[in-house]
Amino acid sequence: DQQVKQNSPSLSVQEGRISILNCDYTNSMFDYFLWYKKYPAEGPTFLISISSIKDKNEDGRFTVFLNKSAKHLSLHIVPSQPGDSAVYFCAASEAGANSKLTFGKGITLSVRP
Amino acid sequence: NAGVMQNPRHLVRRRGQEARLRCSPMKGHSHVYWYRQLPEEGLKFMVYLQKENIIDESGMPKERFSAEFPKEGPSILRIQQVVRGDSAAYFCASSPGLYYNEQFFGPGTRLTVL
């Protein structure tokens, strides 16, 4: 039972354009959401997060949007750069301190020069 | 400012042998999590530990797998009598403590069972 779904396995975007990575979840107990970026043979690197009390969080080129009623979040990267090419994982945790993370399967982003 | 450290980075074992994976959390972090990633899959939670305590082991297989985080030294994930299906990347993450949701990951240990 996949509680966090990243339905598009891959995305290809031209350098300078916007990348939009989508994520859906089914567990209504999730209240904190994170995006991680992962290069081959490395561990995931934390990018940005959002609490369920917010609908938007921005950090430089990265913005995460949360739509609780639709159980949907998205990561926007603008402008996209070739160095952004990696696998992006959406993750979620339930309320309470230090809860385990539930990950989606990831989206492979390719940014074309 | 060292990040989460894991060793070994690569481990090859024959079926039936034991695998020991080590994780040193970031300085100041007392919470450790282990995750496993199978090919073409996302990371799956295995176990959450604080110093000398297992807090949540709901993702750990009931047999052959065990984890510890002693008062001194790294956290250890132990897999006894490995089988080919144990081949995966095992990631450790740490966080500083209560009410801190972000977890910071190590580079992983890639276990190959022959």
XYZ file of C-alpha atoms in Angstrom:
227
model
C 0.000 0.000 0.000
C 1.792 3.079 -1.302
C 0.903 5.944 1.037
C 3.083 8.449 -0.830
C 2.824 8.358 -4.595
C 4.991 9.942 -7.216
C 3.195 8.793 -10.319
C 5.535 10.211 -12.936
C 8.795 8.283 -12.933
C 10.669 10.883 -14.948
C 10.616 14.485 -16.124
C 12.741 16.270 -18.706
C 12.987 20.070 -18.707
C 14.983 22.662 -20.621
C 17.550 24.639 -18.674
C 16.072 27.932 -17.421
C 12.501 26.649 -17.450
C 10.382 25.620 -14.489
C 10.388 22.040 -13.188
C 7.231 20.893 -11.416
C 7.416 17.633 -9.503
C 4.199 16.236 -8.105
C 3.407 14.047 -5.121
C 0.153 12.637 -3.748
C -0.518 10.997 -0.415
C -3.324 8.933 1.041
C -2.672 8.983 4.787
C -4.616 11.857 6.383
C -2.421 11.571 9.481
C 0.564 12.964 7.593
C 1.246 16.499 8.708
C 4.826 17.216 7.632
C 6.218 16.860 4.140
C 9.761 16.906 2.821
C 11.580 16.789 -0.481
C 14.934 15.100 -0.865
C 17.299 15.094 -3.809
C 19.483 12.096 -4.525
C 22.426 11.539 -6.841
C 23.524 8.009 -7.801
C 25.601 6.237 -5.136
C 24.931 8.998 -2.599
C 22.477 9.454 0.239
C 19.386 11.666 -0.047
C 19.991 15.350 0.603
C 17.291 17.387 2.331
C 15.928 20.159 0.106
C 12.855 21.760 1.570
C 9.912 20.943 3.831
C 6.447 22.154 4.686
C 4.148 21.771 7.647
C 0.467 21.048 7.137
C -0.430 24.397 8.672
C 1.092 26.125 5.653
C 0.297 25.960 1.958
C 3.586 27.281 0.609
C 7.238 27.358 1.575
C 9.968 28.964 -0.467
C 13.745 28.655 -0.340
C 15.658 30.258 -3.170
C 14.846 28.498 -6.439
C 12.754 25.866 -4.641
C 9.120 26.272 -3.638
C 6.860 23.602 -2.206
C 3.077 23.911 -2.404
C 0.680 21.891 -0.272
C -2.998 21.301 -1.014
C -4.321 19.422 2.006
C -7.835 18.953 0.712
C -6.475 17.262 -2.416
C -3.706 15.480 -0.485
C -1.273 16.805 -3.044
C 2.015 18.630 -2.935
C 4.379 19.850 -5.584
C 7.951 21.049 -5.798
C 8.722 23.908 -8.169
C 12.277 24.573 -9.272
C 12.817 27.795 -11.169
C 14.965 28.377 -13.062
C 16.039 24.766 -13.583
C 19.760 24.113 -13.931
C 21.647 21.081 -15.296
C 22.991 20.425 -11.792
C 19.413 19.837 -10.654
C 19.377 16.584 -12.619
C 18.827 13.907 -9.965
C 16.150 11.733 -8.392
C 13.710 13.651 -6.211
C 11.886 11.929 -3.383
C 8.770 13.168 -1.669
C 8.464 12.065 1.974
C 5.905 12.499 4.726
C 5.637 11.992 8.457
C 2.805 11.854 10.931
C 2.260 14.244 13.794
C 4.614 13.896 16.715
C 8.268 14.383 17.227
C 10.729 12.318 15.279
C 8.256 10.230 13.381
C 9.502 7.916 10.653
C 9.485 9.137 7.071
C 7.383 7.464 4.385
C 8.891 7.941 0.934
C 7.546 7.903 -2.593
C 9.386 5.996 -5.310
C 11.037 9.102 -6.672
C 11.069 11.117 -9.890
C 14.120 11.324 -12.127
C 14.563 14.910 -13.279
C 16.732 15.629 -16.301
C 17.529 19.248 -17.088
C 18.723 19.669 -20.673
C 21.342 22.368 -21.337
C 31.195 19.727 10.354
C 31.029 16.050 9.524
C 27.740 14.697 8.283
C 26.280 11.277 8.925
C 28.940 8.645 8.348
C 28.333 5.086 7.275
C 30.734 2.244 6.780
C 31.472 0.246 4.914
C 30.234 1.920 1.736
C 30.166 -1.414 -0.064
C 29.799 -4.833 1.498
C 29.782 -8.190 -0.250
C 28.616 -11.256 1.602
C 27.866 -14.838 0.640
C 24.532 -16.361 1.530
C 24.439 -17.411 5.169
C 27.058 -14.935 6.365
C 26.473 -11.994 8.688
C 26.454 -8.351 7.624
C 27.210 -5.501 10.024
C 26.486 -1.950 8.935
C 27.676 0.995 10.990
C 26.330 4.517 11.316
C 27.740 7.506 13.159
C 25.176 10.310 13.403
C 25.943 13.955 12.952
C 27.557 15.634 15.936
C 24.918 16.559 18.464
C 22.314 14.203 17.006
C 20.959 11.532 19.316
C 18.268 10.050 17.056
C 19.103 7.488 14.394
C 16.931 5.944 11.694
C 17.685 3.091 9.305
C 16.070 2.817 5.872
C 16.446 0.288 3.074
C 16.170 0.991 -0.641
C 15.564 -1.844 -3.053
C 16.243 -1.285 -6.783
C 13.700 1.024 -8.449
C 11.995 1.661 -5.104
C 11.817 4.454 -2.577
C 13.380 4.250 0.845
C 11.544 2.071 3.363
C 11.745 2.735 7.090
C 13.230 -0.054 9.183
C 13.993 1.130 12.714
C 14.314 4.256 14.862
C 16.690 4.361 17.810
C 17.835 6.744 20.466
C 20.858 6.080 22.634
C 20.458 2.605 24.161
C 16.785 2.419 23.169
C 14.795 1.109 20.226
C 11.875 3.489 19.775
C 10.166 2.031 16.701
C 11.120 -1.166 14.896
C 7.884 -1.572 12.982
C 9.679 -1.728 9.619
C 12.257 -4.302 10.595
C 11.837 -7.912 9.481
C 11.115 -10.055 12.526
C 13.893 -12.534 11.846
C 17.603 -12.141 11.145
C 17.625 -8.340 11.522
C 18.599 -6.423 14.641
C 19.753 -2.911 15.464
C 21.425 -1.180 18.356
C 22.648 2.277 19.282
C 24.897 1.899 22.313
C 25.814 4.639 24.751
C 29.239 4.838 23.158
C 29.993 4.208 19.518
C 28.033 3.993 16.301
C 24.650 2.504 15.629
C 24.855 -1.008 14.193
C 22.402 -2.738 11.853
C 23.053 -6.469 11.895
C 21.728 -8.947 9.360
C 22.314 -12.579 10.187
C 22.328 -15.414 7.630
C 21.966 -13.056 4.687
C 19.954 -14.074 1.628
C 20.021 -12.664 -1.904
C 16.873 -10.641 -1.188
C 18.807 -8.627 1.407
C 20.838 -7.033 -1.390
C 19.968 -3.347 -1.232
C 21.227 0.079 -0.233
C 20.921 0.706 3.495
C 20.760 4.320 4.592
C 21.133 5.770 8.033
C 19.704 9.160 8.975
C 19.988 11.254 12.094
C 18.167 14.153 13.687
C 18.997 16.345 16.652
C 16.061 15.552 18.884
C 12.535 16.224 19.789
C 10.254 18.237 17.517
C 12.706 18.274 14.663
C 11.219 16.643 11.608
C 14.089 16.831 9.144
C 16.374 13.831 8.942
C 19.868 13.975 7.490
C 21.144 10.990 5.587
C 24.463 9.270 5.258
C 25.906 8.025 1.953
C 24.565 4.518 2.456
C 25.992 1.009 2.501
C 25.436 -1.066 -0.601
C 25.074 -4.690 0.398
C 25.491 -7.362 -2.242
C 24.720 -10.964 -1.340
C 26.262 -13.524 -3.660
